[in-house]
Short mmCIF file of C-alpha atoms and ligand atoms in Angstrom, two decimals:
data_model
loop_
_atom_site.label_atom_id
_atom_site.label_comp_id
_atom_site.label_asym_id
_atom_site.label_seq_id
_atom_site.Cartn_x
_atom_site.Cartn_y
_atom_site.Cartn_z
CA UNK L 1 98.99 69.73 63.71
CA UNK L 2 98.92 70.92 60.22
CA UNK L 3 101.59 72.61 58.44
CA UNK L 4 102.14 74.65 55.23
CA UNK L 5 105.68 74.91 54.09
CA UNK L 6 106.92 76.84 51.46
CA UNK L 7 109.25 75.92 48.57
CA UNK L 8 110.36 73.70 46.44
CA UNK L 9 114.32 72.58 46.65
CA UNK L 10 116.55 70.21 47.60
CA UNK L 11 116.50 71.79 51.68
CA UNK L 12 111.94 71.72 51.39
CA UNK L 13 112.33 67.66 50.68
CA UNK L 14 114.64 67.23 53.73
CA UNK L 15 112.21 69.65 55.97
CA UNK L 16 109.49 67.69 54.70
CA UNK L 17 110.94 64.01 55.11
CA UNK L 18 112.05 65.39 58.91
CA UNK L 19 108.70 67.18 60.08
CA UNK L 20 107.15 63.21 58.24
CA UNK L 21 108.96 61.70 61.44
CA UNK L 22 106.98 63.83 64.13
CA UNK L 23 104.05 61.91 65.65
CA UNK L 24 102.81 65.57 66.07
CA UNK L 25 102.21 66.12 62.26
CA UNK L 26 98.84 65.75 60.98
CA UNK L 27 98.51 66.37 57.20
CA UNK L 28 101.59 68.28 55.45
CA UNK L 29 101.01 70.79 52.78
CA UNK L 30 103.72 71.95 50.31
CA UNK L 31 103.36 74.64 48.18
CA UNK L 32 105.14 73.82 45.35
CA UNK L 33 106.64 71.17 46.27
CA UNK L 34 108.91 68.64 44.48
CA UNK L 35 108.17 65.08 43.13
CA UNK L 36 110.31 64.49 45.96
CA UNK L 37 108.28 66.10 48.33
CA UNK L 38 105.46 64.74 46.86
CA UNK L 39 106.18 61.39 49.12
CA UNK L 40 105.77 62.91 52.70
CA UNK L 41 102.72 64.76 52.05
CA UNK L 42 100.47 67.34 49.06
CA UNK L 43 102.35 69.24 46.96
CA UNK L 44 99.61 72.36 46.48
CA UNK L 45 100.08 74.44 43.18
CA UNK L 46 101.24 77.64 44.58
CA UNK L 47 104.40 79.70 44.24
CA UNK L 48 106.60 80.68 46.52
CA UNK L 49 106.49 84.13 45.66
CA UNK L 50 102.36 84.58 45.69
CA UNK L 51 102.10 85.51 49.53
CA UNK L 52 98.24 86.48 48.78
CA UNK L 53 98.16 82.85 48.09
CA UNK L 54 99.70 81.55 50.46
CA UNK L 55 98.13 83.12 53.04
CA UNK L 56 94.78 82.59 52.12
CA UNK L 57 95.80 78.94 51.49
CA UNK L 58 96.88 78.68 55.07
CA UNK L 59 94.02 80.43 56.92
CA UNK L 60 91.63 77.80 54.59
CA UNK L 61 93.25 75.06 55.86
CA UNK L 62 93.93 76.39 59.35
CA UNK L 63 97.27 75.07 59.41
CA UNK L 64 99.08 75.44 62.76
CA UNK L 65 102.22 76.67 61.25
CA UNK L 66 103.97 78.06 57.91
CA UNK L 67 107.42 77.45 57.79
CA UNK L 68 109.33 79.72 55.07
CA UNK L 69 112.02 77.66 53.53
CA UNK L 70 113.40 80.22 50.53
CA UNK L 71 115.50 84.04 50.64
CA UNK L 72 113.16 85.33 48.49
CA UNK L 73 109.81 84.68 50.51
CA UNK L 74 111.16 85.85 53.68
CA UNK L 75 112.74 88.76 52.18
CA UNK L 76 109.03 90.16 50.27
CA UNK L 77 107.51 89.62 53.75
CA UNK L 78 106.07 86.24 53.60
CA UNK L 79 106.15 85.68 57.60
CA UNK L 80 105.01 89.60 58.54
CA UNK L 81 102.15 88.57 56.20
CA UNK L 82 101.33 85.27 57.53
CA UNK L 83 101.75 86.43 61.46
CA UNK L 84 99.40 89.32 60.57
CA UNK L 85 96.58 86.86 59.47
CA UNK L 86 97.03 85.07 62.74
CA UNK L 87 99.12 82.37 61.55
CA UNK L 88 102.71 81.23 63.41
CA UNK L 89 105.25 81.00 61.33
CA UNK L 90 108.63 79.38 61.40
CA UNK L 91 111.37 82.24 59.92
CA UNK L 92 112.70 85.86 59.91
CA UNK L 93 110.11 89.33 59.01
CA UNK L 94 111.31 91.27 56.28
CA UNK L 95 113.15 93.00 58.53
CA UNK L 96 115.16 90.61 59.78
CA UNK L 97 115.32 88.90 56.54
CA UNK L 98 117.62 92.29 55.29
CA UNK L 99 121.05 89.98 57.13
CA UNK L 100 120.77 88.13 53.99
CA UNK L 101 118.77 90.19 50.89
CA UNK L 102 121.15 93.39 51.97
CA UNK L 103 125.12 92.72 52.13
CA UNK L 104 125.15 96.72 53.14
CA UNK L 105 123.07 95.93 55.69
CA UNK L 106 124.60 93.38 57.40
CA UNK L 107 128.18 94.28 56.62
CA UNK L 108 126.97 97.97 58.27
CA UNK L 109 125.51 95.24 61.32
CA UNK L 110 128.68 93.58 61.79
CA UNK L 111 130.59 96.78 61.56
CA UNK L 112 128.45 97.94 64.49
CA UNK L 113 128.55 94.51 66.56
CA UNK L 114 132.38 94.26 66.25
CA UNK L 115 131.71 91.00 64.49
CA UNK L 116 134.80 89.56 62.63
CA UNK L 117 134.50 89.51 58.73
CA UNK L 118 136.73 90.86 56.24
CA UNK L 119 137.63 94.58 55.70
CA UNK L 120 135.00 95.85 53.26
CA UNK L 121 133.26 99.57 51.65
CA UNK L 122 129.67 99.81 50.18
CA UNK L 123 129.30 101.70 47.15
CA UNK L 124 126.54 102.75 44.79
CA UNK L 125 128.06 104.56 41.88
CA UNK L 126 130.63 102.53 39.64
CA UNK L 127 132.72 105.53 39.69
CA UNK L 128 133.40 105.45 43.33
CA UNK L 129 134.00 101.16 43.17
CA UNK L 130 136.65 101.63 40.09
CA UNK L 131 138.64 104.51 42.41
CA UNK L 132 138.76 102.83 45.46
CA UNK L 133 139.69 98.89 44.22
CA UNK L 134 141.99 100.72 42.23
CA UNK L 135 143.86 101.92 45.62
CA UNK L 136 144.03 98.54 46.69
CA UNK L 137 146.89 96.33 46.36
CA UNK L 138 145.51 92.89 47.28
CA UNK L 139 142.99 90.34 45.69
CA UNK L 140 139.06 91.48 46.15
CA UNK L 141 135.79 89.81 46.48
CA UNK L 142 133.25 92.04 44.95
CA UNK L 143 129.57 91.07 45.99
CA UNK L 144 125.73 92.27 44.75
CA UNK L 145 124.31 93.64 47.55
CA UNK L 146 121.01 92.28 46.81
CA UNK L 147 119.77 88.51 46.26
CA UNK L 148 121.11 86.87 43.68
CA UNK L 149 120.17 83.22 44.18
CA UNK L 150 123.72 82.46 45.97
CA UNK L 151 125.39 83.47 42.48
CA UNK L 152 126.11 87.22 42.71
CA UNK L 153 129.71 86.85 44.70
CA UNK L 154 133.29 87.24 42.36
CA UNK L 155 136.23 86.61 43.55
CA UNK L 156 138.90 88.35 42.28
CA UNK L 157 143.14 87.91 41.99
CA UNK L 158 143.72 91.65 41.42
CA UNK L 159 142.23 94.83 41.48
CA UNK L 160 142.13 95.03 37.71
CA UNK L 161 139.85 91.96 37.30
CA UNK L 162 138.05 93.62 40.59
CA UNK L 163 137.19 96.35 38.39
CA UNK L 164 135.94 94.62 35.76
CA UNK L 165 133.65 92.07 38.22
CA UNK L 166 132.15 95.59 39.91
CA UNK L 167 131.74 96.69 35.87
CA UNK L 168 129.59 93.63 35.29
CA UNK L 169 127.76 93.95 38.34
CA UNK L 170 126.75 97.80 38.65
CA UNK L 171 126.76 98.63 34.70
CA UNK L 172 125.71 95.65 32.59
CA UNK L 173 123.79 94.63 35.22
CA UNK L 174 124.65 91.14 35.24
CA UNK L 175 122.74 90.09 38.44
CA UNK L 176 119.85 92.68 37.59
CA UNK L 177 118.92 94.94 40.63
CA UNK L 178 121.08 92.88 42.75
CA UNK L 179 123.48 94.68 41.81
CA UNK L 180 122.78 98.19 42.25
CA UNK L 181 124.90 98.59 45.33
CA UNK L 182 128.06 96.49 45.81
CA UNK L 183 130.31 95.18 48.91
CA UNK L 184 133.64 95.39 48.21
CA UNK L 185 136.03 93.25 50.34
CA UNK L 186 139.28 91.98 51.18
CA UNK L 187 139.69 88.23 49.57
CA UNK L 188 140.20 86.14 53.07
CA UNK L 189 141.90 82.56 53.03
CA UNK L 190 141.43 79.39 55.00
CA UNK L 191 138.87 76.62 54.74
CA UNK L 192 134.81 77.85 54.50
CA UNK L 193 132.07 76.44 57.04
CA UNK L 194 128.59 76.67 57.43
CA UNK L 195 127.45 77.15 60.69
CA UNK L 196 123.83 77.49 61.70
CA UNK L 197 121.63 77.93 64.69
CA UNK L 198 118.32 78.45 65.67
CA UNK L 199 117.09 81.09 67.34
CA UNK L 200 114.26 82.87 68.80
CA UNK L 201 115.36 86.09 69.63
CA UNK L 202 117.39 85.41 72.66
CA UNK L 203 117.99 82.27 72.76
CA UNK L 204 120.46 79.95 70.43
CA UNK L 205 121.06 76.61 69.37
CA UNK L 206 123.89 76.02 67.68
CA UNK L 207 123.37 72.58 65.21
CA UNK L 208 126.08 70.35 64.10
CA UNK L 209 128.54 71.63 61.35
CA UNK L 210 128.52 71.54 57.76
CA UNK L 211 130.49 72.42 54.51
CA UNK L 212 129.12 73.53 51.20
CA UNK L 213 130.58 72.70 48.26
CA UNK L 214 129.80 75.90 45.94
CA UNK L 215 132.18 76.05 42.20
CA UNK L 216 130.72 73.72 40.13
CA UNK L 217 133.95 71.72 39.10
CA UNK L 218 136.31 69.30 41.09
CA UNK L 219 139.18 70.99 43.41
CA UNK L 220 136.69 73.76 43.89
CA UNK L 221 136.92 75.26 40.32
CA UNK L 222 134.56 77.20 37.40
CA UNK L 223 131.52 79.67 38.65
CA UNK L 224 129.96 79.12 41.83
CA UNK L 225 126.57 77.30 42.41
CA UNK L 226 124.36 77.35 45.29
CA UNK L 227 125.92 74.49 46.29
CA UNK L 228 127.02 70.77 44.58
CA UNK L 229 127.65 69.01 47.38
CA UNK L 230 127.67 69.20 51.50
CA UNK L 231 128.69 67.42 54.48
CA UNK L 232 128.06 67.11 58.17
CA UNK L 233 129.98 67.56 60.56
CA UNK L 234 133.03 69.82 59.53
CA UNK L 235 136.10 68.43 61.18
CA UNK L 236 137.53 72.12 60.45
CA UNK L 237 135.37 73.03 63.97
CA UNK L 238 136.21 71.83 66.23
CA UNK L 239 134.69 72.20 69.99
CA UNK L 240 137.36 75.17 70.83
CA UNK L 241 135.95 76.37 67.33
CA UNK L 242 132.19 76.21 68.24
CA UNK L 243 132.54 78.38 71.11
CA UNK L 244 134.24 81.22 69.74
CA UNK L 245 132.24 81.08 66.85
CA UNK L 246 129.16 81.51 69.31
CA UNK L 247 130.60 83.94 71.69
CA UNK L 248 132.08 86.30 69.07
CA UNK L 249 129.29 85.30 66.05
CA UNK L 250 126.38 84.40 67.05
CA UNK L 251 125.89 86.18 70.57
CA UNK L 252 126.92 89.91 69.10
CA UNK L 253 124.89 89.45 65.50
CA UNK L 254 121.49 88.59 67.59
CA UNK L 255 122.43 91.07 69.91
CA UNK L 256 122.86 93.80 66.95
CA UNK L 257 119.45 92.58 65.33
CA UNK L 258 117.98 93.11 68.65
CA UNK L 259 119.48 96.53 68.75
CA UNK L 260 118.26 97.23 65.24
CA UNK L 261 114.75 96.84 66.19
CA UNK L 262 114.71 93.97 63.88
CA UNK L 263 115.29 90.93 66.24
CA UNK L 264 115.51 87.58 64.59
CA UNK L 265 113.56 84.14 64.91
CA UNK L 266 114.50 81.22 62.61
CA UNK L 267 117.56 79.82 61.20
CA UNK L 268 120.51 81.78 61.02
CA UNK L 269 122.84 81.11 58.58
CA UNK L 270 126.46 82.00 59.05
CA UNK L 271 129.12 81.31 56.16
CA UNK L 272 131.96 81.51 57.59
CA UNK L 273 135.96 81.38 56.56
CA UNK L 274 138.10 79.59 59.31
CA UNK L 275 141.24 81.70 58.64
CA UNK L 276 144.87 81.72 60.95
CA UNK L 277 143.25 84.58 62.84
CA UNK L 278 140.09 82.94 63.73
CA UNK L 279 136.40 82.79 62.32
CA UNK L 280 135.28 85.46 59.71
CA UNK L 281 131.74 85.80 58.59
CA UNK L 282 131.61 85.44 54.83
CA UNK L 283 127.41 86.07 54.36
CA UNK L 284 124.67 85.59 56.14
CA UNK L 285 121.57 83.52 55.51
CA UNK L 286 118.06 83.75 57.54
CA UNK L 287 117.47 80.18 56.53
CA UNK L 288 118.25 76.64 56.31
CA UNK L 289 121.23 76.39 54.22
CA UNK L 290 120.69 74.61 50.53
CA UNK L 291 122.37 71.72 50.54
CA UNK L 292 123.48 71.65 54.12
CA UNK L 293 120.16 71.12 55.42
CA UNK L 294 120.17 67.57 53.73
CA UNK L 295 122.97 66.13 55.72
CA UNK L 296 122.02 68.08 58.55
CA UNK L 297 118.47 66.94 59.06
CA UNK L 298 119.73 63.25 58.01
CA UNK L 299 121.46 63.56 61.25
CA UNK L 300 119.03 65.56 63.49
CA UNK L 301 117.61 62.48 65.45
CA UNK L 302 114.79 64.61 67.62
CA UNK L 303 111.67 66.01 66.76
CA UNK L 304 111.79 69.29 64.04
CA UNK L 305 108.59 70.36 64.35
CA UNK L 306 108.67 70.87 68.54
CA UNK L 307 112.16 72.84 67.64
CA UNK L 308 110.32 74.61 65.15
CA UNK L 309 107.71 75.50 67.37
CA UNK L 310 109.71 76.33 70.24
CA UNK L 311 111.28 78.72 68.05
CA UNK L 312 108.05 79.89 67.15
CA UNK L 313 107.24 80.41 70.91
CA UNK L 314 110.28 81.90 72.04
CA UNK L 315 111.06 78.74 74.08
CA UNK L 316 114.42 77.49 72.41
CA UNK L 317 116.24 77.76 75.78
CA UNK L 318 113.66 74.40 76.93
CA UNK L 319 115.09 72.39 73.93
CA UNK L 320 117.70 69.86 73.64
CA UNK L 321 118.96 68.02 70.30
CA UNK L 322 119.96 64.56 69.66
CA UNK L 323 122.66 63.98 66.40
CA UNK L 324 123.32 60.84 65.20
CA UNK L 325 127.37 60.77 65.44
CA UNK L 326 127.86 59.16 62.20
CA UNK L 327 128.47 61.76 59.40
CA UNK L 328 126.85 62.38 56.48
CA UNK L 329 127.93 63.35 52.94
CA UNK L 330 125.08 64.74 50.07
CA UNK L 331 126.45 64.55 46.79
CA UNK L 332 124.52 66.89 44.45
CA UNK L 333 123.58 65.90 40.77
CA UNK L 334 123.16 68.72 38.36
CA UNK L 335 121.91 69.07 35.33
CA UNK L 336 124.38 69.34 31.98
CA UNK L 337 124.98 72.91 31.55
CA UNK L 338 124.59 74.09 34.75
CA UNK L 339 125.14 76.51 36.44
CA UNK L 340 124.46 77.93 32.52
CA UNK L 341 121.80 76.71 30.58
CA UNK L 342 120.88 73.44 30.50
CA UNK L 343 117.57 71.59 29.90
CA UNK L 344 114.89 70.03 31.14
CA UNK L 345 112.26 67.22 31.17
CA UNK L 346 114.68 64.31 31.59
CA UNK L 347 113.82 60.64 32.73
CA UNK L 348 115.43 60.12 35.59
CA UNK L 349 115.57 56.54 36.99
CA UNK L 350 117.23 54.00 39.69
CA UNK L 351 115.54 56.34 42.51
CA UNK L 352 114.51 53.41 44.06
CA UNK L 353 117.45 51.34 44.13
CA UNK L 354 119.80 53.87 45.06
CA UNK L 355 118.15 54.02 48.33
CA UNK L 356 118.02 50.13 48.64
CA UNK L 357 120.72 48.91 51.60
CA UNK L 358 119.50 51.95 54.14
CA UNK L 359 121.53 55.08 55.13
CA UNK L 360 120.63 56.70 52.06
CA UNK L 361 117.97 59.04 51.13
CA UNK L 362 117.20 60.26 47.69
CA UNK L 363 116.16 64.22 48.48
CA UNK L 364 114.82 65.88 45.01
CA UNK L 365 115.46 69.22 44.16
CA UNK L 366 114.84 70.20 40.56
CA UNK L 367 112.28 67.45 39.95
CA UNK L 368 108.70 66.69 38.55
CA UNK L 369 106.13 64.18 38.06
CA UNK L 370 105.25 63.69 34.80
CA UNK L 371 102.93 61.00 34.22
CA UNK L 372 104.40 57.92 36.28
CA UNK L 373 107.84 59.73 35.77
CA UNK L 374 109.79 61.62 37.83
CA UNK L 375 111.90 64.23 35.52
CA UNK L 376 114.41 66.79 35.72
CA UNK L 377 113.14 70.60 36.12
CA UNK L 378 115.94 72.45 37.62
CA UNK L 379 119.71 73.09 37.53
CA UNK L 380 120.28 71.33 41.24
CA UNK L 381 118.23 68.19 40.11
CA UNK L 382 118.71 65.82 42.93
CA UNK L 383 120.84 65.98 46.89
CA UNK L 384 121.55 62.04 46.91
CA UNK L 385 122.60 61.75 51.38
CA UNK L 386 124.38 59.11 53.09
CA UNK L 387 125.42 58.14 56.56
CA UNK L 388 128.47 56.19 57.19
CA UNK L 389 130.73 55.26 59.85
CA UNK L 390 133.11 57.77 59.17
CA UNK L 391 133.26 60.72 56.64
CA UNK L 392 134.82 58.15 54.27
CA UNK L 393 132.13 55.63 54.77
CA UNK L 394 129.35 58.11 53.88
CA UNK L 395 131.07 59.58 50.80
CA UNK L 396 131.36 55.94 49.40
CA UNK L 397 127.75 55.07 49.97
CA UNK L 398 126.73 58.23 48.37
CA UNK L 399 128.47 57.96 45.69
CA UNK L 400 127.35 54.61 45.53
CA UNK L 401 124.06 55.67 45.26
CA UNK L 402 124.50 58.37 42.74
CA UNK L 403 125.97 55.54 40.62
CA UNK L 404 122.85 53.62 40.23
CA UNK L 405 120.89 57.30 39.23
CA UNK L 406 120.83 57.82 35.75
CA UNK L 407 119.39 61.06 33.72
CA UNK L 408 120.64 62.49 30.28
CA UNK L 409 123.71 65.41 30.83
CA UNK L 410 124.06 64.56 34.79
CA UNK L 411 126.77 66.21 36.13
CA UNK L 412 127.76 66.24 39.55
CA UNK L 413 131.46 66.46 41.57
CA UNK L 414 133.59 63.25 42.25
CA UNK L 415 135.38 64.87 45.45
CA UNK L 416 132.31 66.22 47.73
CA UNK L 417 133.88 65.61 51.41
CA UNK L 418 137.71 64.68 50.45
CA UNK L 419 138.33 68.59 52.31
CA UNK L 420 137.18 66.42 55.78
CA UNK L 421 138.94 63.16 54.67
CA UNK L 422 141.97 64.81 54.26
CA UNK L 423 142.32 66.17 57.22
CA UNK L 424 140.96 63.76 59.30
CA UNK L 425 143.78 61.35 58.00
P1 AMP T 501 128.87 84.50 49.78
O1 AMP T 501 127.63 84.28 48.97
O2 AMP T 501 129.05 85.90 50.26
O3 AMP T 501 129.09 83.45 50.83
O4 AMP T 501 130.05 84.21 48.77
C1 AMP T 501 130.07 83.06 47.95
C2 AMP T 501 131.43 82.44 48.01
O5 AMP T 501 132.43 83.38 47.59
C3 AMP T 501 131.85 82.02 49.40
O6 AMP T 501 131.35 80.76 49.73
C4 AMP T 501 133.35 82.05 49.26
O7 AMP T 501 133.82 80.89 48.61
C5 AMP T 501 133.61 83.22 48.36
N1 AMP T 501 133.85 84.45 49.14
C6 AMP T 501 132.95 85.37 49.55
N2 AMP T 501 133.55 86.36 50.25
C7 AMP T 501 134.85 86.06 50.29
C8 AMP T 501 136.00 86.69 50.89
N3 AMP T 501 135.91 87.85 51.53
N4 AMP T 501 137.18 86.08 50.73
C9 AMP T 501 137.31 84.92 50.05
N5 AMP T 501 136.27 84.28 49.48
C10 AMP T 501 135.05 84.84 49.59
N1 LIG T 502 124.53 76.49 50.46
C1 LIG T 502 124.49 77.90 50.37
C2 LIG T 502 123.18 78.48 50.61
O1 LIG T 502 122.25 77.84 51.07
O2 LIG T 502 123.03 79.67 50.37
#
């Protein structure tokens, strides 16, 4: 079968190098692509964002099925527009895709559901934000209600800098449109997670754990990122914390979405916090998680393209997953400057020899071919992923790897996975 998937990030090289494995894949189409992705099959010239494109690019080559890696595809409509030209496709409609492009949305969902996140009010006038943080005593986390490429989230100490964060946000602006509506919540504590599942509806399948790593800086500190640095599996959830997390997370929120008229096929996405009082939902996402995906798929030992499919076909409830039990750790490398400015068109080289020795794949993120070169052309430049025989096995390899990588200005953290170490010691 042939297959058209869409983007061009760190998560599209892992899909890619996964769906490679599957005796069922005929020729693989990327659109754009990476120089990474550029190795498991051809990297076509078209954005993510030109649906028209797209579509017409799929029903040329007849491809069996689109998969819709990005937010920003699903939320314009990219699936609704494939499926109505006939073409299955792997991800939430529009509709569906709201859990994650609309905060109000899915904090009115959850509100609805009974699903556990933190106390929180939706406003769309600055006026009304500034009077009620002001009544609060405690730290706030004010939020963009629209997509703001895993950026648009401020986390405040008191409600003074609260105000100022919803200032930035609904009057300068600083997210664009994002911002014209913000979620205003309680600040929760405990350790984050990143749970996701697929489902098809009804059905759900739960996949192996993972933590992001999302301030740019060691001991989780400067602005957040979408994400320097992941691993799988969180020893923070544990079996007792995979149930509940299903029975009072998962079950109610597809559930709701069925409810809503809007039920949901794809990945689901939850962020969660792990805090003394059990799981709360952070955010959702109606996708594979960037970087998560990488270890996560590293350790996915059966086919992704019949899961895929099954989704596709409503048929989840058939499928059964094999994990490799050895954990993985990706260790993102950034370029200088980010998550600010920063530039691009760097060399990068020792791809090949980081990978030397096994258990370690190089996915690309931010890259290019240039000539014979691959070069830096994004702020998340490359995901390097390791297995080991225990979380402190597969940090050392990848950051064994990452030493033999070299581009001008790379930046990346020295403590990705030391959260799991810790507390597995
Ligand atoms: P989000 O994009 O909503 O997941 O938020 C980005 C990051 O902000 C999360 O990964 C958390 O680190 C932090 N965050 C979001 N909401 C809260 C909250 N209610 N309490 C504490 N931290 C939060
Ligand atoms: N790793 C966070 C995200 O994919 O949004």
């Amino acid at each position: 079968m042939d297959v058209l998937l869409i983007g061009g990030g760190g998560r599209e090289h892992a899909i890619a190098w996964k769906l490679r494995q599957s005796k069922q894949l005929g020729k693989l189409y990327i659109a754009p692509g990476n120089a990474g992705t550029a190795q498991c099959g051809e990297n076509v010239a078209i954005k993510d964002s030109d649906i028209p494109a797209l579509v017409k690019f799929a029903k040329d080559k007849r491809v069996g099925l689109a998969i819709v890696g990005p937010e920003e595809p699903l939320a314009h409509g990219a699936v609704d527009a494939m499926e109505a030209a006939g073409i299955k496709t792997f991800g939430p409609n529009a509709a569906a895709a709201q859990l994650e492009a609309d905060k109000a949305f899915s904090k009115q969902l959850m509100r609805s559901g009974a699903i556990s996140t933190a106390e929180g009010r939706v406003f769309d006038r600055f006026s009304d934000a500034k009077a009620y943080i002001a009544s609060r005593d405690e730290p706030v986390v004010i939020k963009a209600a629209g997509l703001a490429k895993g950026k648009g989230v401020i986390v405040c100490d008191d409600p003074a800098q609260g105000i100022l964060a919803a200032e930035k946000i609904m009057v300068d602006k600083i997210f664009g449109a994002a911002g014209d509506k913000v979620v205003v919540e309680d600040k929760l504590l405990g350790e984050e997670a990143s749970i996701l599942a697929f489902v098809d509806g009804h059905s759900i399948y739960v996949m192996e754990s993972a933590q992001d790593h999302k301030p740019i800086g060691d001991g989780d500190t400067g602005p957040n990122t979408g994400g320097m640095g992941a691993y799988s599996p969180a020893p923070i959830i544990t079996e007792d914390m995979e149930i509940r997390i299903t029975r009072e997370i998962f079950v109610p929120t597809v559930d709701a979405m069925n409810r809503s008229g809007a039920p949901f096929k794809g990945v689901l996405y939850a962020g969660l916090m792990i805090t003394s009082g059990g799981p709360r939902v952070l955010e959702f996402n109606v996708r594979f998680g960037d970087p998560e995906t990488q270890p996560i798929l590293m350790r996915l030992q059966s086919d992704l393209l019949e899961v895929l499919l099954a989704v596709c076909e409503a048929r989840l409830e058939d499928v059964f997953l094999k994990w490799d039990p050895r954990p993985a750790v990706c260790v993102v490398m950034a370029s200088g400057g980010y998550p600010d400015e920063y530039q691009k068109g760097k060399v990068i080289t020792g791809l090949k020899e980081a990978e030397e020795g096994g258990d370690v794949v190089v996915f690309h993120a931010g890259t290019q071919l240039r000539n014979s070169d691959v070069v830096t052309s994004g702020g998340r430049v490359l995901g390097v992923t390791a297995l080991g025989a225990n979380i402190a096995a597969a940090k050392a390899r990848a950051y064994e790897a990452v030493g033999r990588i070299h581009f001008e200005g790379a930046c990346y953290r020295h403590d990705i996975a030391d959260k799991a170490i810790q507390r597995k010691r």
